[in-house]
PDB file of C-alpha atoms and ligand atoms in Angstrom:
ATOM      1  CA  MET A   8       0.000   0.000   0.000  1.00  0.00           C
ATOM      2  CA  ASP A   9       1.165   3.517  -0.792  1.00  0.00           C
ATOM      3  CA  SER A  10       2.090   5.179   2.476  1.00  0.00           C
ATOM      4  CA  ARG A  11       1.314   8.689   1.222  1.00  0.00           C
ATOM      5  CA  ASP A  12      -2.149  10.067   1.826  1.00  0.00           C
ATOM      6  CA  THR A  13      -3.421  11.018  -1.617  1.00  0.00           C
ATOM      7  CA  ARG A  14      -7.007  11.809  -0.676  1.00  0.00           C
ATOM      8  CA  LEU A  15      -6.395  15.469  -0.041  1.00  0.00           C
ATOM      9  CA  PRO A  16      -7.229  17.738  -2.994  1.00  0.00           C
ATOM     10  CA  SER A  17      -4.468  20.222  -2.217  1.00  0.00           C
ATOM     11  CA  PRO A  18      -1.748  20.585   0.405  1.00  0.00           C
ATOM     12  CA  VAL A  19      -2.743  21.952   3.799  1.00  0.00           C
ATOM     13  CA  GLU A  20      -0.891  25.023   5.097  1.00  0.00           C
ATOM     14  CA  ALA A  21       1.457  24.127   7.947  1.00  0.00           C
ATOM     15  CA  ASN A  22       0.745  27.392   9.811  1.00  0.00           C
ATOM     16  CA  PRO A  23      -2.711  28.488   8.723  1.00  0.00           C
ATOM     17  CA  ARG A  24      -3.813  32.093   9.076  1.00  0.00           C
ATOM     18  CA  CYS A  25      -7.408  33.295   9.253  1.00  0.00           C
ATOM     19  CA  PRO A  26      -8.342  34.863   5.881  1.00  0.00           C
ATOM     20  CA  SER A  27     -10.656  37.324   7.673  1.00  0.00           C
ATOM     21  CA  CYS A  28      -8.801  38.644  10.756  1.00  0.00           C
ATOM     22  CA  LEU A  29      -5.313  37.249   9.906  1.00  0.00           C
ATOM     23  CA  SER A  30      -5.018  35.556  13.320  1.00  0.00           C
ATOM     24  CA  THR A  31      -2.883  32.407  13.569  1.00  0.00           C
ATOM     25  CA  ASP A  32      -4.966  31.058  16.469  1.00  0.00           C
ATOM     26  CA  ILE A  33      -6.583  28.338  14.341  1.00  0.00           C
ATOM     27  CA  ARG A  34      -8.206  25.067  15.342  1.00  0.00           C
ATOM     28  CA  VAL A  35      -7.771  22.436  12.630  1.00  0.00           C
ATOM     29  CA  HIS A  36     -10.697  19.987  12.673  1.00  0.00           C
ATOM     30  CA  ALA A  37     -10.680  16.287  11.740  1.00  0.00           C
ATOM     31  CA  ALA A  38     -10.639  15.595   7.994  1.00  0.00           C
ATOM     32  CA  SER A  39     -13.853  14.296   6.432  1.00  0.00           C
ATOM     33  CA  ARG A  40     -13.312  10.570   5.732  1.00  0.00           C
ATOM     34  CA  LYS A  41     -15.547  10.880   2.707  1.00  0.00           C
ATOM     35  CA  THR A  42     -14.024  13.887   0.948  1.00  0.00           C
ATOM     36  CA  GLY A  43     -10.702  14.548   2.723  1.00  0.00           C
ATOM     37  CA  ARG A  44     -11.800  18.142   3.340  1.00  0.00           C
ATOM     38  CA  ILE A  45     -10.427  19.838   6.443  1.00  0.00           C
ATOM     39  CA  ILE A  46     -12.047  22.803   8.181  1.00  0.00           C
ATOM     40  CA  ASN A  47      -9.987  25.493   9.918  1.00  0.00           C
ATOM     41  CA  GLU A  48     -11.777  27.407  12.657  1.00  0.00           C
ATOM     42  CA  CYS A  49     -10.520  30.840  13.684  1.00  0.00           C
ATOM     43  CA  ARG A  50     -10.676  31.068  17.467  1.00  0.00           C
ATOM     44  CA  VAL A  51     -10.566  34.878  17.318  1.00  0.00           C
ATOM     45  CA  CYS A  52     -13.264  35.919  14.808  1.00  0.00           C
ATOM     46  CA  GLY A  53     -15.169  32.632  14.361  1.00  0.00           C
ATOM     47  CA  SER A  54     -14.745  32.213  10.591  1.00  0.00           C
ATOM     48  CA  HIS A  55     -14.605  28.623   9.303  1.00  0.00           C
ATOM     49  CA  ASN A  56     -12.566  27.964   6.193  1.00  0.00           C
ATOM     50  CA  LEU A  57     -11.751  25.089   3.905  1.00  0.00           C
ATOM     51  CA  ALA A  58      -8.097  24.262   4.688  1.00  0.00           C
ATOM     52  CA  ASN A  59      -7.555  22.462   1.392  1.00  0.00           C
ATOM     53  CA  PRO A  60      -9.500  24.340  -1.287  1.00  0.00           C
ATOM     54  CA  PRO A  61      -9.578  23.229  -4.925  1.00  0.00           C
ATOM     55  CA  THR A  62      -6.954  24.612  -7.290  1.00  0.00           C
ATOM     56  CA  SER A  63      -8.078  27.511  -9.481  1.00  0.00           C
ATOM     57  CA  GLU A  64      -7.914  25.219 -12.553  1.00  0.00           C
ATOM     58  CA  ASP A  65     -10.338  22.744 -10.930  1.00  0.00           C
ATOM     59  CA  LEU A  66     -12.545  25.605  -9.824  1.00  0.00           C
ATOM     60  CA  ASN A  67     -12.683  27.160 -13.298  1.00  0.00           C
ATOM     61  CA  GLU A  68     -13.486  23.769 -14.776  1.00  0.00           C
ATOM     62  CA  SER A  69     -16.387  23.261 -12.356  1.00  0.00           C
ATOM     63  CA  LEU A  70     -17.793  26.695 -13.284  1.00  0.00           C
ATOM     64  CA  ASP A  71     -17.609  26.058 -17.022  1.00  0.00           C
ATOM     65  CA  ILE A  72     -21.365  25.426 -17.192  1.00  0.00           C
ATOM     66  CA  ASP A  73     -23.288  25.592 -20.472  1.00  0.00           C
ATOM     67  CA  ARG A  74     -26.763  27.036 -21.101  1.00  0.00           C
ATOM     68  CA  ASP A  75     -28.805  23.854 -20.549  1.00  0.00           C
ATOM     69  CA  GLU A  76     -26.972  22.856 -17.377  1.00  0.00           C
ATOM     70  CA  PHE A  77     -27.364  26.359 -15.992  1.00  0.00           C
ATOM     71  CA  ALA A  78     -31.080  26.463 -16.919  1.00  0.00           C
ATOM     72  CA  ALA A  79     -31.650  23.129 -15.128  1.00  0.00           C
ATOM     73  CA  TRP A  80     -30.001  24.509 -12.008  1.00  0.00           C
ATOM     74  CA  THR A  81     -32.207  27.631 -11.980  1.00  0.00           C
ATOM     75  CA  GLU A  82     -35.282  25.335 -11.942  1.00  0.00           C
ATOM     76  CA  ARG A  83     -34.310  24.019  -8.515  1.00  0.00           C
ATOM     77  CA  THR A  84     -34.317  27.367  -6.756  1.00  0.00           C
ATOM     78  CA  ARG A  85     -37.064  28.730  -4.574  1.00  0.00           C
ATOM     79  CA  THR A  86     -38.187  31.619  -6.763  1.00  0.00           C
ATOM     80  CA  HIS A  87     -40.533  33.402  -4.368  1.00  0.00           C
ATOM     81  CA  VAL A  88     -37.947  33.515  -1.575  1.00  0.00           C
ATOM     82  CA  ILE A  89     -35.301  34.840  -3.914  1.00  0.00           C
ATOM     83  CA  GLU A  90     -37.546  37.486  -5.480  1.00  0.00           C
ATOM     84  CA  ARG A  91     -38.708  38.719  -2.108  1.00  0.00           C
ATOM     85  CA  SER A  92     -35.167  39.203  -0.807  1.00  0.00           C
ATOM     86  CA  HIS A  93     -34.055  40.705  -4.135  1.00  0.00           C
ATOM     87  CA  THR A  94     -36.846  43.288  -4.044  1.00  0.00           C
ATOM     88  CA  ALA A  95     -36.234  44.203  -0.393  1.00  0.00           C
ATOM     89  CA  THR A  96     -32.517  44.612  -1.067  1.00  0.00           C
ATOM     90  CA  LEU A  97     -33.117  46.892  -4.072  1.00  0.00           C
ATOM     91  CA  GLN A  98     -35.442  49.104  -2.027  1.00  0.00           C
ATOM     92  CA  ARG A  99     -32.885  49.391   0.713  1.00  0.00           C
ATOM     93  CA  LEU A 100     -30.050  50.182  -1.727  1.00  0.00           C
ATOM     94  CA  ALA A 101     -32.142  52.883  -3.400  1.00  0.00           C
ATOM     95  CA  GLY A 102     -32.859  54.391   0.030  1.00  0.00           C
ATOM     96  CA  MET A 103     -29.138  54.516   0.843  1.00  0.00           C
ATOM     97  CA  LEU A 104     -28.159  56.243  -2.403  1.00  0.00           C
ATOM     98  CA  ASP A 105     -28.820  59.720  -3.757  1.00  0.00           C
ATOM     99  CA  SER A 106     -31.425  58.903  -6.386  1.00  0.00           C
ATOM    100  CA  SER A 107     -31.483  62.320  -8.061  1.00  0.00           C
ATOM    101  CA  SER A 108     -29.494  60.854 -10.959  1.00  0.00           C
ATOM    102  CA  ASP A 109     -29.560  57.536 -12.848  1.00  0.00           C
ATOM    103  CA  LEU A 110     -28.206  54.882 -10.500  1.00  0.00           C
ATOM    104  CA  SER A 111     -25.955  52.171 -11.877  1.00  0.00           C
ATOM    105  CA  LEU A 112     -25.789  48.710 -10.301  1.00  0.00           C
ATOM    106  CA  PHE A 113     -23.178  46.035 -11.023  1.00  0.00           C
ATOM    107  CA  ASP A 114     -24.025  42.468  -9.953  1.00  0.00           C
ATOM    108  CA  ILE A 115     -20.915  40.286  -9.577  1.00  0.00           C
ATOM    109  CA  GLY A 116     -21.585  36.625 -10.399  1.00  0.00           C
ATOM    110  CA  ALA A 117     -24.989  37.608 -11.744  1.00  0.00           C
ATOM    111  CA  GLY A 118     -26.061  34.101 -12.820  1.00  0.00           C
ATOM    112  CA  ALA A 119     -28.987  34.081 -15.261  1.00  0.00           C
ATOM    113  CA  GLY A 120     -29.624  37.796 -14.634  1.00  0.00           C
ATOM    114  CA  ASN A 121     -32.850  37.597 -12.620  1.00  0.00           C
ATOM    115  CA  PHE A 122     -31.623  40.076 -10.004  1.00  0.00           C
ATOM    116  CA  LEU A 123     -30.387  42.485 -12.682  1.00  0.00           C
ATOM    117  CA  SER A 124     -33.773  42.338 -14.378  1.00  0.00           C
ATOM    118  CA  LEU A 125     -35.484  43.319 -11.106  1.00  0.00           C
ATOM    119  CA  ALA A 126     -32.861  46.052 -10.614  1.00  0.00           C
ATOM    120  CA  ARG A 127     -33.736  47.461 -14.040  1.00  0.00           C
ATOM    121  CA  ASP A 128     -37.461  47.391 -13.111  1.00  0.00           C
ATOM    122  CA  ALA A 129     -36.535  49.329  -9.949  1.00  0.00           C
ATOM    123  CA  GLY A 130     -34.850  52.052 -12.030  1.00  0.00           C
ATOM    124  CA  PHE A 131     -31.183  50.991 -11.871  1.00  0.00           C
ATOM    125  CA  GLN A 132     -28.941  50.779 -14.937  1.00  0.00           C
ATOM    126  CA  PRO A 133     -28.009  47.077 -14.844  1.00  0.00           C
ATOM    127  CA  ALA A 134     -24.514  45.678 -15.429  1.00  0.00           C
ATOM    128  CA  GLY A 135     -22.873  42.439 -14.339  1.00  0.00           C
ATOM    129  CA  ASN A 136     -20.591  39.512 -14.982  1.00  0.00           C
ATOM    130  CA  ASP A 137     -20.450  35.762 -14.551  1.00  0.00           C
ATOM    131  CA  VAL A 138     -17.719  33.174 -15.057  1.00  0.00           C
ATOM    132  CA  SER A 139     -20.154  30.555 -16.434  1.00  0.00           C
ATOM    133  CA  PRO A 140     -20.834  30.880 -20.178  1.00  0.00           C
ATOM    134  CA  GLY A 141     -24.346  29.397 -19.696  1.00  0.00           C
ATOM    135  CA  ALA A 142     -25.276  32.220 -17.313  1.00  0.00           C
ATOM    136  CA  VAL A 143     -24.301  34.941 -19.797  1.00  0.00           C
ATOM    137  CA  VAL A 144     -26.319  33.229 -22.571  1.00  0.00           C
ATOM    138  CA  LEU A 145     -29.418  32.893 -20.346  1.00  0.00           C
ATOM    139  CA  ALA A 146     -29.276  36.528 -19.142  1.00  0.00           C
ATOM    140  CA  LYS A 147     -29.391  37.685 -22.770  1.00  0.00           C
ATOM    141  CA  GLU A 148     -32.065  35.156 -23.743  1.00  0.00           C
ATOM    142  CA  ARG A 149     -34.392  35.675 -20.757  1.00  0.00           C
ATOM    143  CA  TYR A 150     -33.922  39.376 -19.927  1.00  0.00           C
ATOM    144  CA  ASP A 151     -32.009  40.920 -22.846  1.00  0.00           C
ATOM    145  CA  ILE A 152     -29.189  41.874 -20.478  1.00  0.00           C
ATOM    146  CA  ASP A 153     -25.599  41.933 -21.775  1.00  0.00           C
ATOM    147  CA  MET A 154     -23.181  40.649 -19.153  1.00  0.00           C
ATOM    148  CA  HIS A 155     -19.408  40.286 -19.167  1.00  0.00           C
ATOM    149  CA  LEU A 156     -18.089  36.720 -19.326  1.00  0.00           C
ATOM    150  CA  GLY A 157     -15.252  36.304 -16.832  1.00  0.00           C
ATOM    151  CA  ASP A 158     -14.134  37.607 -13.452  1.00  0.00           C
ATOM    152  CA  LEU A 159     -13.579  41.270 -12.532  1.00  0.00           C
ATOM    153  CA  SER A 160     -10.169  41.320 -14.221  1.00  0.00           C
ATOM    154  CA  VAL A 161     -11.942  41.536 -17.637  1.00  0.00           C
ATOM    155  CA  ILE A 162     -13.820  44.706 -16.586  1.00  0.00           C
ATOM    156  CA  ASP A 163     -12.621  48.289 -16.813  1.00  0.00           C
ATOM    157  CA  ASP A 164     -15.251  50.076 -14.698  1.00  0.00           C
ATOM    158  CA  ALA A 165     -13.168  51.864 -12.043  1.00  0.00           C
ATOM    159  CA  GLY A 166     -15.269  54.287  -9.974  1.00  0.00           C
ATOM    160  CA  LYS A 167     -18.305  53.770 -12.197  1.00  0.00           C
ATOM    161  CA  HIS A 168     -21.104  52.176 -10.157  1.00  0.00           C
ATOM    162  CA  ASP A 169     -23.416  53.428  -7.396  1.00  0.00           C
ATOM    163  CA  ALA A 170     -24.127  49.934  -6.132  1.00  0.00           C
ATOM    164  CA  VAL A 171     -22.268  46.625  -6.352  1.00  0.00           C
ATOM    165  CA  THR A 172     -23.971  43.397  -5.327  1.00  0.00           C
ATOM    166  CA  MET A 173     -22.870  39.799  -4.745  1.00  0.00           C
ATOM    167  CA  TRP A 174     -25.387  37.071  -4.023  1.00  0.00           C
ATOM    168  CA  CYS A 175     -23.440  34.185  -2.528  1.00  0.00           C
ATOM    169  CA  VAL A 176     -20.238  34.854  -4.463  1.00  0.00           C
ATOM    170  CA  LEU A 177     -17.681  35.630  -1.734  1.00  0.00           C
ATOM    171  CA  ALA A 178     -17.735  32.080  -0.321  1.00  0.00           C
ATOM    172  CA  HIS A 179     -17.131  30.596  -3.767  1.00  0.00           C
ATOM    173  CA  VAL A 180     -13.755  32.185  -4.482  1.00  0.00           C
ATOM    174  CA  THR A 181     -10.308  31.207  -3.197  1.00  0.00           C
ATOM    175  CA  ASP A 182      -9.222  34.849  -2.791  1.00  0.00           C
ATOM    176  CA  GLY A 183     -11.973  36.840  -1.085  1.00  0.00           C
ATOM    177  CA  ASP A 184      -9.697  39.842  -0.446  1.00  0.00           C
ATOM    178  CA  GLN A 185      -9.061  40.212  -4.165  1.00  0.00           C
ATOM    179  CA  LEU A 186     -12.799  40.019  -4.899  1.00  0.00           C
ATOM    180  CA  LEU A 187     -13.620  42.690  -2.300  1.00  0.00           C
ATOM    181  CA  SER A 188     -10.932  45.063  -3.542  1.00  0.00           C
ATOM    182  CA  GLY A 189     -12.314  44.567  -7.068  1.00  0.00           C
ATOM    183  CA  ALA A 190     -15.792  45.484  -5.787  1.00  0.00           C
ATOM    184  CA  LEU A 191     -14.394  48.558  -4.012  1.00  0.00           C
ATOM    185  CA  GLU A 192     -12.592  49.645  -7.155  1.00  0.00           C
ATOM    186  CA  ILE A 193     -15.667  49.660  -9.424  1.00  0.00           C
ATOM    187  CA  LEU A 194     -17.780  51.577  -6.863  1.00  0.00           C
ATOM    188  CA  LYS A 195     -18.096  55.359  -6.939  1.00  0.00           C
ATOM    189  CA  PRO A 196     -16.925  57.072  -3.731  1.00  0.00           C
ATOM    190  CA  GLY A 197     -19.901  56.871  -1.354  1.00  0.00           C
ATOM    191  CA  GLY A 198     -21.316  53.914  -3.328  1.00  0.00           C
ATOM    192  CA  VAL A 199     -22.811  50.898  -1.553  1.00  0.00           C
ATOM    193  CA  LEU A 200     -21.854  47.231  -1.556  1.00  0.00           C
ATOM    194  CA  PHE A 201     -24.469  44.591  -0.750  1.00  0.00           C
ATOM    195  CA  LEU A 202     -23.464  40.993  -0.294  1.00  0.00           C
ATOM    196  CA  GLN A 203     -25.107  37.822   0.906  1.00  0.00           C
ATOM    197  CA  THR A 204     -22.817  35.091   2.148  1.00  0.00           C
ATOM    198  CA  PRO A 205     -23.310  31.824   4.058  1.00  0.00           C
ATOM    199  CA  ARG A 206     -23.055  32.159   7.843  1.00  0.00           C
ATOM    200  CA  TRP A 207     -21.734  29.757  10.463  1.00  0.00           C
ATOM    201  CA  SER A 208     -24.973  28.814  12.271  1.00  0.00           C
ATOM    202  CA  ALA A 209     -26.058  26.545  15.116  1.00  0.00           C
ATOM    203  CA  MET A 210     -26.673  23.859  12.476  1.00  0.00           C
ATOM    204  CA  ASP A 211     -22.982  24.009  11.538  1.00  0.00           C
ATOM    205  CA  THR A 212     -21.872  23.801  15.162  1.00  0.00           C
ATOM    206  CA  ILE A 213     -23.947  20.615  15.518  1.00  0.00           C
ATOM    207  CA  GLY A 214     -22.476  19.240  12.276  1.00  0.00           C
ATOM    208  CA  MET A 215     -18.931  20.034  13.372  1.00  0.00           C
ATOM    209  CA  ARG A 216     -19.433  18.340  16.776  1.00  0.00           C
ATOM    210  CA  LEU A 217     -20.729  15.213  15.028  1.00  0.00           C
ATOM    211  CA  SER A 218     -17.737  15.197  12.698  1.00  0.00           C
ATOM    212  CA  ASP A 219     -15.226  15.744  15.524  1.00  0.00           C
ATOM    213  CA  LEU A 220     -16.841  13.104  17.792  1.00  0.00           C
ATOM    214  CA  THR A 221     -16.740  10.499  15.004  1.00  0.00           C
ATOM    215  CA  ARG A 222     -13.245  11.601  13.829  1.00  0.00           C
ATOM    216  CA  GLY A 223     -14.515  12.651  10.435  1.00  0.00           C
ATOM    217  CA  ARG A 224     -17.014   9.835   9.829  1.00  0.00           C
ATOM    218  CA  ALA A 225     -20.334  11.673  10.356  1.00  0.00           C
ATOM    219  CA  THR A 226     -19.798  14.598   8.003  1.00  0.00           C
ATOM    220  CA  ARG A 227     -23.042  14.960   6.075  1.00  0.00           C
ATOM    221  CA  ILE A 228     -23.734  18.492   7.321  1.00  0.00           C
ATOM    222  CA  THR A 229     -20.166  19.823   7.228  1.00  0.00           C
ATOM    223  CA  ASP A 230     -19.518  18.312   3.763  1.00  0.00           C
ATOM    224  CA  ARG A 231     -22.672  19.993   2.484  1.00  0.00           C
ATOM    225  CA  ARG A 232     -21.879  23.374   4.032  1.00  0.00           C
ATOM    226  CA  ILE A 233     -18.113  23.699   3.519  1.00  0.00           C
ATOM    227  CA  ALA A 234     -16.662  22.241   0.317  1.00  0.00           C
ATOM    228  CA  GLU A 235     -15.707  23.480  -3.155  1.00  0.00           C
ATOM    229  CA  HIS A 236     -18.936  25.441  -3.462  1.00  0.00           C
ATOM    230  CA  HIS A 237     -18.609  27.234  -0.076  1.00  0.00           C
ATOM    231  CA  MET A 238     -15.050  27.694   1.055  1.00  0.00           C
ATOM    232  CA  THR A 239     -15.814  30.112   3.899  1.00  0.00           C
ATOM    233  CA  LEU A 240     -18.614  30.431   6.427  1.00  0.00           C
ATOM    234  CA  HIS A 241     -18.549  33.823   8.109  1.00  0.00           C
ATOM    235  CA  SER A 242     -19.517  35.072  11.539  1.00  0.00           C
ATOM    236  CA  THR A 243     -20.609  38.674  12.022  1.00  0.00           C
ATOM    237  CA  ALA A 244     -17.177  39.439  13.519  1.00  0.00           C
ATOM    238  CA  SER A 245     -15.199  37.812  10.699  1.00  0.00           C
ATOM    239  CA  MET A 246     -17.274  39.613   8.049  1.00  0.00           C
ATOM    240  CA  ARG A 247     -16.645  42.923   9.773  1.00  0.00           C
ATOM    241  CA  ARG A 248     -12.869  42.360   9.928  1.00  0.00           C
ATOM    242  CA  LYS A 249     -12.663  41.286   6.301  1.00  0.00           C
ATOM    243  CA  LEU A 250     -14.598  44.294   4.988  1.00  0.00           C
ATOM    244  CA  GLU A 251     -12.689  46.764   7.143  1.00  0.00           C
ATOM    245  CA  ARG A 252      -9.380  45.368   5.911  1.00  0.00           C
ATOM    246  CA  ALA A 253     -10.642  45.801   2.336  1.00  0.00           C
ATOM    247  CA  GLY A 254     -11.372  49.495   3.026  1.00  0.00           C
ATOM    248  CA  PHE A 255     -15.160  49.504   3.430  1.00  0.00           C
ATOM    249  CA  GLU A 256     -17.248  51.319   6.052  1.00  0.00           C
ATOM    250  CA  ILE A 257     -19.726  48.854   7.553  1.00  0.00           C
ATOM    251  CA  VAL A 258     -23.386  49.868   7.434  1.00  0.00           C
ATOM    252  CA  ALA A 259     -25.093  46.639   8.572  1.00  0.00           C
ATOM    253  CA  ILE A 260     -24.346  42.919   9.009  1.00  0.00           C
ATOM    254  CA  GLU A 261     -27.556  40.946   9.548  1.00  0.00           C
ATOM    255  CA  PRO A 262     -27.991  37.180  10.140  1.00  0.00           C
ATOM    256  CA  ARG A 263     -30.992  35.758   8.222  1.00  0.00           C
ATOM    257  CA  ALA A 264     -32.720  32.445   7.536  1.00  0.00           C
ATOM    258  CA  ARG A 265     -32.860  32.160   3.759  1.00  0.00           C
ATOM    259  CA  TYR A 266     -32.886  28.887   1.861  1.00  0.00           C
ATOM    260  CA  SER A 267     -32.766  29.423  -1.865  1.00  0.00           C
ATOM    261  CA  LEU A 268     -32.831  25.759  -2.886  1.00  0.00           C
ATOM    262  CA  THR A 269     -36.242  24.137  -2.451  1.00  0.00           C
ATOM    263  CA  THR A 270     -36.294  22.372   0.925  1.00  0.00           C
ATOM    264  CA  SER A 271     -36.808  19.031  -0.761  1.00  0.00           C
ATOM    265  CA  ASP A 272     -33.700  19.499  -2.932  1.00  0.00           C
ATOM    266  CA  TYR A 273     -31.748  20.701   0.098  1.00  0.00           C
ATOM    267  CA  LEU A 274     -32.719  17.612   2.121  1.00  0.00           C
ATOM    268  CA  GLU A 275     -31.854  15.390  -0.823  1.00  0.00           C
ATOM    269  CA  SER A 276     -28.420  17.009  -0.972  1.00  0.00           C
ATOM    270  CA  LEU A 277     -27.990  16.181   2.743  1.00  0.00           C
ATOM    271  CA  GLY A 278     -28.853  12.550   1.962  1.00  0.00           C
ATOM    272  CA  VAL A 279     -32.274  12.447   3.713  1.00  0.00           C
ATOM    273  CA  PRO A 280     -34.272   9.431   2.411  1.00  0.00           C
ATOM    274  CA  ALA A 281     -37.183  10.184   0.036  1.00  0.00           C
ATOM    275  CA  ALA A 282     -39.768   8.711   2.449  1.00  0.00           C
ATOM    276  CA  LEU A 283     -38.928  11.324   5.085  1.00  0.00           C
ATOM    277  CA  ARG A 284     -38.364  14.264   2.796  1.00  0.00           C
ATOM    278  CA  ASN A 285     -41.972  15.393   2.178  1.00  0.00           C
ATOM    279  CA  ARG A 286     -43.042  15.576   5.797  1.00  0.00           C
ATOM    280  CA  LEU A 287     -39.798  17.108   6.915  1.00  0.00           C
ATOM    281  CA  SER A 288     -39.760  19.726   4.161  1.00  0.00           C
ATOM    282  CA  ARG A 289     -43.323  20.887   5.034  1.00  0.00           C
ATOM    283  CA  MET A 290     -42.267  21.344   8.638  1.00  0.00           C
ATOM    284  CA  ILE A 291     -39.057  23.173   7.748  1.00  0.00           C
ATOM    285  CA  ASP A 292     -40.905  25.409   5.260  1.00  0.00           C
ATOM    286  CA  THR A 293     -43.175  26.578   8.081  1.00  0.00           C
ATOM    287  CA  PHE A 294     -40.146  27.385  10.251  1.00  0.00           C
ATOM    288  CA  VAL A 295     -38.341  29.205   7.440  1.00  0.00           C
ATOM    289  CA  GLU A 296     -41.416  31.299   6.544  1.00  0.00           C
ATOM    290  CA  ARG A 297     -41.589  32.424  10.179  1.00  0.00           C
ATOM    291  CA  ASP A 298     -37.848  33.018  10.444  1.00  0.00           C
ATOM    292  CA  TRP A 299     -37.487  30.332  13.140  1.00  0.00           C
ATOM    293  CA  PHE A 300     -34.971  28.203  11.282  1.00  0.00           C
ATOM    294  CA  PHE A 301     -31.151  28.391  11.476  1.00  0.00           C
ATOM    295  CA  ARG A 302     -29.908  31.757  10.275  1.00  0.00           C
ATOM    296  CA  ASN A 303     -27.764  30.393   7.497  1.00  0.00           C
ATOM    297  CA  VAL A 304     -26.741  33.614   5.721  1.00  0.00           C
ATOM    298  CA  LEU A 305     -25.484  37.130   6.409  1.00  0.00           C
ATOM    299  CA  ASP A 306     -26.875  40.166   4.608  1.00  0.00           C
ATOM    300  CA  VAL A 307     -24.186  42.827   4.487  1.00  0.00           C
ATOM    301  CA  TYR A 308     -24.316  46.510   3.521  1.00  0.00           C
ATOM    302  CA  ALA A 309     -21.082  48.520   3.372  1.00  0.00           C
ATOM    303  CA  ARG A 310     -20.009  51.812   1.869  1.00  0.00           C
ATOM    304  CA  LYS A 311     -16.960  52.961  -0.076  1.00  0.00           C
ATOM    305  CA  PRO A 312     -15.624  56.009   1.805  1.00  0.00           C
ATOM    306  CA  SER A 313     -16.331  59.275  -0.042  1.00  0.00           C
TER     307      SER A 313
HETATM  308 ZN1   ZN B  14     -10.297  35.152  12.249  1.00  0.00          ZN
END
């Protein structure tokens, strides 16, 4: 038998540092036996980070999604929840900005363009980008919105936008600092950043305990919450530190319960058997509607200093 452990997707840092507050006081948790993923917990700010993230080549490959694949994915999302939070966010952004002139909004990782279409309805000039070719095709096809294909490095919009938004983008990139400085750069002075990002919740604490107690055997929850698709789960404190380091002024950081996959799809992704799924998803839906369920995301508003 080969003595080397080849399960790990990339080497683990010997002396890890928190990507939010830069502390080196890190607890390294047991590796998942299923995926080899390791979670680093910052004891200072409470951020949880994937210790062995995918390489940027693997990441780019996984985001190379064509039109039909992307369209199939949009079918699985909980449209009414998303629209409601999109509309509330646009109202709040408009209230924070001087609306005497035409406001321009750039959505980073805009997907199929549904948020940009609502932004246009609300009076914003829409602009955005996505790294998946299928997303750019669908945004044109469904909403007649022209988006940039690629990350922020393909865009030359310095100081141009009143608002910049990111719906669940920050947790998907290996270099969050670079993404935030890109967002700061394309904002006008005094412009507002909104971002939604997954939050370390009581559900994750339970999942982490189970994984630690079983030395990485019971990892259903942690594998679902921290993996290639979510490399960081933030706390309020870690979000604050990260944004301040990037040069933003914090306006609000708010924990929320928001589940954008349908509950049934979410339970399926956690491996809950079909027989249980219907009853359980009705119960959870009631909790989510009343905001009683785990607050799984942070809504963040921050300003570029004028
Ligand atoms: Zn930290």
